[in-house]
């Protein structure tokens, strides 16, 4: 898919999340990386400093992909389409 410039985002529950803090005025040697529990976040609308901490607001999805093996008469493709429209199904929270 990548050779055709098609990107298919997937959630890997066994891979930790990685976040980079990039200095506003600095160089690449000052980038700091942090790891966290595996997380799928659709969008980070905001980040800010609060004292010595960085607070990141994100649109977290507890279950971003349809459950495997569900047979409701729809193909996997359509299960994914409709699942992406179901905010409660993806267990979303800020």
Tab-separated table of N, CA and C in Angstrom:
chain	number	residue	atom	x	y	z
A	1	UNK	N	0.806	-1.204	0.000
A	1	UNK	CA	0.000	0.000	0.000
A	1	UNK	C	0.848	1.267	0.000
A	2	UNK	N	1.930	1.261	0.762
A	2	UNK	CA	2.742	2.472	0.848
A	2	UNK	C	3.350	2.859	-0.491
A	3	UNK	N	3.684	1.880	-1.313
A	3	UNK	CA	4.265	2.215	-2.613
A	3	UNK	C	3.258	2.927	-3.506
A	4	UNK	N	1.964	2.821	-3.174
A	4	UNK	CA	0.917	3.527	-3.920
A	4	UNK	C	0.442	4.776	-3.165
A	5	UNK	N	1.224	5.183	-2.164
A	5	UNK	CA	0.924	6.351	-1.342
A	5	UNK	C	-0.408	6.203	-0.599
A	6	UNK	N	-0.700	4.975	-0.171
A	6	UNK	CA	-1.898	4.690	0.616
A	6	UNK	C	-1.438	4.324	2.022
A	7	UNK	N	-1.946	5.035	3.004
A	7	UNK	CA	-1.568	4.803	4.395
A	7	UNK	C	-2.777	4.263	5.146
A	8	UNK	N	-2.610	3.145	5.806
A	8	UNK	CA	-3.683	2.523	6.560
A	8	UNK	C	-3.285	2.509	8.034
A	9	UNK	N	-3.774	3.482	8.818
A	9	UNK	CA	-3.393	3.512	10.225
A	9	UNK	C	-3.974	2.307	10.962
A	10	UNK	N	-3.170	1.719	11.816
A	10	UNK	CA	-3.600	0.570	12.601
A	10	UNK	C	-3.205	0.799	14.048
A	11	UNK	N	-3.942	0.202	14.953
A	11	UNK	CA	-3.630	0.267	16.371
A	11	UNK	C	-2.946	-1.031	16.765
A	12	UNK	N	-1.730	-0.924	17.266
A	12	UNK	CA	-0.959	-2.085	17.704
A	12	UNK	C	-0.920	-2.075	19.234
A	13	UNK	N	-1.745	-2.913	19.843
A	13	UNK	CA	-1.874	-2.926	21.308
A	13	UNK	C	-0.586	-3.341	22.026
A	14	UNK	N	0.349	-3.934	21.308
A	14	UNK	CA	1.585	-4.401	21.927
A	14	UNK	C	2.760	-3.444	21.720
A	15	UNK	N	2.530	-2.301	21.093
A	15	UNK	CA	3.597	-1.336	20.820
A	15	UNK	C	3.347	-0.075	21.653
A	16	UNK	N	4.329	0.349	22.454
A	16	UNK	CA	4.110	1.549	23.263
A	16	UNK	C	3.949	2.801	22.397
A	17	UNK	N	3.213	3.753	22.929
A	17	UNK	CA	3.083	5.049	22.252
A	17	UNK	C	4.365	5.836	22.476
A	18	UNK	N	4.746	6.636	21.484
A	18	UNK	CA	5.930	7.489	21.612
A	18	UNK	C	5.528	8.919	21.300
A	19	UNK	N	5.989	9.828	22.128
A	19	UNK	CA	5.678	11.242	21.963
A	19	UNK	C	6.975	12.033	21.960
A	20	UNK	N	7.061	13.001	21.074
A	20	UNK	CA	8.237	13.864	20.996
A	20	UNK	C	7.866	15.259	21.474
A	21	UNK	N	8.732	15.834	22.288
A	21	UNK	CA	8.599	17.236	22.675
A	21	UNK	C	9.655	17.985	21.874
A	22	UNK	N	9.173	18.864	21.015
A	22	UNK	CA	10.038	19.575	20.075
A	22	UNK	C	10.153	21.026	20.521
A	23	UNK	N	11.376	21.512	20.728
A	23	UNK	CA	11.521	22.901	21.166
A	23	UNK	C	11.077	23.877	20.076
A	24	UNK	N	10.433	24.924	20.528
A	24	UNK	CA	9.964	25.933	19.576
A	24	UNK	C	11.135	26.585	18.850
A	25	UNK	N	12.183	26.887	19.585
A	25	UNK	CA	13.375	27.498	18.988
A	25	UNK	C	14.581	26.673	19.423
A	26	UNK	N	14.929	25.714	18.629
A	26	UNK	CA	16.043	24.840	18.973
A	26	UNK	C	16.419	24.003	17.768
A	27	UNK	N	17.184	22.968	18.041
A	27	UNK	CA	17.573	22.083	16.941
A	27	UNK	C	17.206	20.645	17.292
A	28	UNK	N	17.494	19.735	16.377
A	28	UNK	CA	17.073	18.348	16.551
A	28	UNK	C	17.721	17.662	17.751
A	29	UNK	N	18.853	18.158	18.207
A	29	UNK	CA	19.508	17.545	19.368
A	29	UNK	C	18.727	17.794	20.657
A	30	UNK	N	17.792	18.726	20.632
A	30	UNK	CA	17.023	19.063	21.825
A	30	UNK	C	15.649	18.387	21.875
A	31	UNK	N	15.335	17.567	20.888
A	31	UNK	CA	14.066	16.838	20.892
A	31	UNK	C	14.118	15.783	21.994
A	32	UNK	N	13.067	15.706	22.818
A	32	UNK	CA	12.987	14.713	23.885
A	32	UNK	C	11.851	13.742	23.570
A	33	UNK	N	12.129	12.446	23.723
A	33	UNK	CA	11.148	11.399	23.442
A	33	UNK	C	10.660	10.771	24.738
A	34	UNK	N	9.357	10.461	24.776
A	34	UNK	CA	8.744	9.816	25.931
A	34	UNK	C	7.897	8.645	25.451
A	35	UNK	N	7.877	7.570	26.236
A	35	UNK	CA	7.038	6.419	25.917
A	35	UNK	C	5.910	6.320	26.930
A	36	UNK	N	4.787	5.764	26.471
A	36	UNK	CA	3.614	5.570	27.326
A	36	UNK	C	2.955	4.251	26.946
A	37	UNK	N	1.973	3.855	27.728
A	37	UNK	CA	1.215	2.647	27.401
A	37	UNK	C	0.630	2.775	25.999
A	38	UNK	N	0.399	1.645	25.324
A	38	UNK	CA	-0.200	1.710	23.985
A	38	UNK	C	-1.510	2.496	24.003
A	39	UNK	N	-1.606	3.445	23.110
A	39	UNK	CA	-2.756	4.344	23.053
A	39	UNK	C	-3.037	4.693	21.607
A	40	UNK	N	-4.313	4.813	21.275
A	40	UNK	CA	-4.699	5.285	19.943
A	40	UNK	C	-5.417	6.612	20.135
A	41	UNK	N	-4.843	7.666	19.619
A	41	UNK	CA	-5.436	8.997	19.720
A	41	UNK	C	-5.642	9.518	18.312
A	42	UNK	N	-6.880	9.841	18.009
A	42	UNK	CA	-7.217	10.316	16.674
A	42	UNK	C	-6.647	11.701	16.415
A	43	UNK	N	-6.692	12.562	17.437
A	43	UNK	CA	-6.294	13.955	17.221
A	43	UNK	C	-5.866	14.567	18.552
A	44	UNK	N	-4.797	15.337	18.530
A	44	UNK	CA	-4.354	16.105	19.691
A	44	UNK	C	-4.712	17.568	19.457
A	45	UNK	N	-5.807	18.068	20.032
A	45	UNK	CA	-6.210	19.444	19.765
A	45	UNK	C	-5.405	20.496	20.523
A	46	UNK	N	-4.704	20.090	21.603
A	46	UNK	CA	-4.050	21.111	22.405
A	46	UNK	C	-2.943	20.488	23.256
A	47	UNK	N	-1.922	21.279	23.529
A	47	UNK	CA	-0.874	20.913	24.479
A	47	UNK	C	-0.363	22.208	25.100
A	48	UNK	N	-0.029	22.129	26.397
A	48	UNK	CA	0.430	23.339	27.077
A	48	UNK	C	1.278	22.950	28.287
A	49	UNK	N	2.024	23.918	28.788
A	49	UNK	CA	2.838	23.710	29.977
A	49	UNK	C	2.047	24.113	31.205
A	50	UNK	N	2.168	23.301	32.258
A	50	UNK	CA	1.558	23.600	33.552
A	50	UNK	C	2.648	23.370	34.595
A	51	UNK	N	3.358	24.433	34.931
A	51	UNK	CA	4.517	24.296	35.807
A	51	UNK	C	5.612	23.532	35.090
A	52	UNK	N	6.054	22.424	35.698
A	52	UNK	CA	7.103	21.595	35.095
A	52	UNK	C	6.545	20.462	34.235
A	53	UNK	N	5.246	20.449	34.021
A	53	UNK	CA	4.626	19.365	33.256
A	53	UNK	C	4.084	19.864	31.926
A	54	UNK	N	4.016	18.952	30.970
A	54	UNK	CA	3.370	19.232	29.691
A	54	UNK	C	2.060	18.462	29.683
A	55	UNK	N	0.971	19.155	29.452
A	55	UNK	CA	-0.360	18.550	29.400
A	55	UNK	C	-0.764	18.453	27.934
A	56	UNK	N	-1.162	17.253	27.511
A	56	UNK	CA	-1.573	17.030	26.127
A	56	UNK	C	-3.030	16.580	26.134
A	57	UNK	N	-3.892	17.335	25.460
A	57	UNK	CA	-5.292	16.953	25.313
A	57	UNK	C	-5.437	16.150	24.031
A	58	UNK	N	-6.109	15.019	24.112
A	58	UNK	CA	-6.270	14.187	22.926
A	58	UNK	C	-7.626	13.516	22.881
A	59	UNK	N	-7.996	13.072	21.704
A	59	UNK	CA	-9.249	12.370	21.457
A	59	UNK	C	-8.932	10.883	21.476
A	60	UNK	N	-8.965	10.294	22.667
A	60	UNK	CA	-8.563	8.910	22.893
A	60	UNK	C	-9.663	7.953	22.451
A	61	UNK	N	-9.264	6.854	21.829
A	61	UNK	CA	-10.209	5.814	21.432
A	61	UNK	C	-9.782	4.496	22.069
A	62	UNK	N	-10.597	3.995	22.985
A	62	UNK	CA	-10.270	2.756	23.682
A	62	UNK	C	-10.319	1.528	22.793
A	63	UNK	N	-11.138	1.555	21.768
A	63	UNK	CA	-11.277	0.417	20.858
A	63	UNK	C	-11.471	0.951	19.448
A	64	UNK	N	-10.389	1.382	18.779
A	64	UNK	CA	-10.518	2.070	17.495
A	64	UNK	C	-10.854	1.181	16.304
A	65	UNK	N	-10.793	-0.139	16.477
A	65	UNK	CA	-11.054	-1.035	15.353
A	65	UNK	C	-12.185	-1.996	15.709
A	66	UNK	N	-12.953	-2.428	14.729
A	66	UNK	CA	-14.025	-3.388	15.009
A	66	UNK	C	-13.476	-4.667	15.627
A	67	UNK	N	-14.255	-5.254	16.496
A	67	UNK	CA	-13.867	-6.506	17.113
A	67	UNK	C	-13.786	-7.595	16.058
A	68	UNK	N	-12.724	-8.357	16.109
A	68	UNK	CA	-12.555	-9.454	15.157
A	68	UNK	C	-13.633	-10.505	15.390
A	69	UNK	N	-14.079	-11.118	14.322
A	69	UNK	CA	-14.992	-12.237	14.424
A	69	UNK	C	-16.451	-11.876	14.607
A	70	UNK	N	-16.798	-10.608	14.607
A	70	UNK	CA	-18.199	-10.222	14.729
A	70	UNK	C	-18.880	-10.476	13.396
A	71	UNK	N	-19.952	-11.254	13.409
A	71	UNK	CA	-20.666	-11.556	12.169
A	71	UNK	C	-22.053	-10.941	12.250
A	72	UNK	N	-22.186	-9.752	11.691
A	72	UNK	CA	-23.487	-9.089	11.672
A	72	UNK	C	-23.989	-8.933	10.242
A	73	UNK	N	-23.461	-9.749	9.343
A	73	UNK	CA	-23.906	-9.714	7.956
A	73	UNK	C	-23.173	-8.702	7.096
A	74	UNK	N	-22.335	-7.870	7.700
A	74	UNK	CA	-21.590	-6.870	6.933
A	74	UNK	C	-20.165	-7.358	6.711
A	75	UNK	N	-19.595	-6.949	5.598
A	75	UNK	CA	-18.193	-7.271	5.351
A	75	UNK	C	-17.321	-6.481	6.318
A	76	UNK	N	-16.081	-6.914	6.476
A	76	UNK	CA	-15.141	-6.213	7.380
A	76	UNK	C	-14.993	-4.751	6.983
A	77	UNK	N	-14.964	-4.485	5.686
A	77	UNK	CA	-14.828	-3.103	5.210
A	77	UNK	C	-15.956	-2.237	5.763
A	78	UNK	N	-17.194	-2.697	5.657
A	78	UNK	CA	-18.324	-1.891	6.117
A	78	UNK	C	-18.411	-1.850	7.631
A	79	UNK	N	-17.959	-2.903	8.309
A	79	UNK	CA	-17.892	-2.852	9.769
A	79	UNK	C	-16.972	-1.716	10.200
A	80	UNK	N	-15.825	-1.581	9.526
A	80	UNK	CA	-14.880	-0.514	9.865
A	80	UNK	C	-15.474	0.856	9.588
A	81	UNK	N	-16.164	0.999	8.472
A	81	UNK	CA	-16.768	2.292	8.129
A	81	UNK	C	-17.774	2.697	9.192
A	82	UNK	N	-18.685	1.804	9.536
A	82	UNK	CA	-19.713	2.156	10.511
A	82	UNK	C	-19.148	2.272	11.915
A	83	UNK	N	-18.122	1.502	12.225
A	83	UNK	CA	-17.502	1.616	13.541
A	83	UNK	C	-16.872	2.994	13.719
A	84	UNK	N	-16.302	3.543	12.653
A	84	UNK	CA	-15.676	4.863	12.751
A	84	UNK	C	-16.701	5.956	12.995
A	85	UNK	N	-17.961	5.689	12.730
A	85	UNK	CA	-19.025	6.665	12.979
A	85	UNK	C	-19.622	6.525	14.375
A	86	UNK	N	-19.295	5.467	15.072
A	86	UNK	CA	-19.881	5.167	16.372
A	86	UNK	C	-18.925	5.585	17.485
A	87	UNK	N	-19.134	6.765	18.046
A	87	UNK	CA	-18.232	7.254	19.091
A	87	UNK	C	-18.292	6.392	20.340
A	88	UNK	N	-19.480	5.914	20.717
A	88	UNK	CA	-19.561	5.067	21.900
A	88	UNK	C	-18.931	3.701	21.639
A	89	UNK	N	-19.009	3.216	20.414
A	89	UNK	CA	-18.390	1.940	20.072
A	89	UNK	C	-16.879	1.985	20.161
A	90	UNK	N	-16.288	3.139	19.896
A	90	UNK	CA	-14.829	3.281	19.967
A	90	UNK	C	-14.365	3.652	21.365
A	91	UNK	N	-15.307	3.798	22.301
A	91	UNK	CA	-14.991	4.151	23.687
A	91	UNK	C	-14.182	5.443	23.754
A	92	UNK	N	-14.692	6.480	23.121
A	92	UNK	CA	-13.951	7.737	23.065
A	92	UNK	C	-14.069	8.514	24.368
A	93	UNK	N	-13.031	9.276	24.655
A	93	UNK	CA	-13.061	10.221	25.780
A	93	UNK	C	-11.929	11.218	25.579
A	94	UNK	N	-12.078	12.370	26.184
A	94	UNK	CA	-11.012	13.374	26.135
A	94	UNK	C	-10.071	13.172	27.294
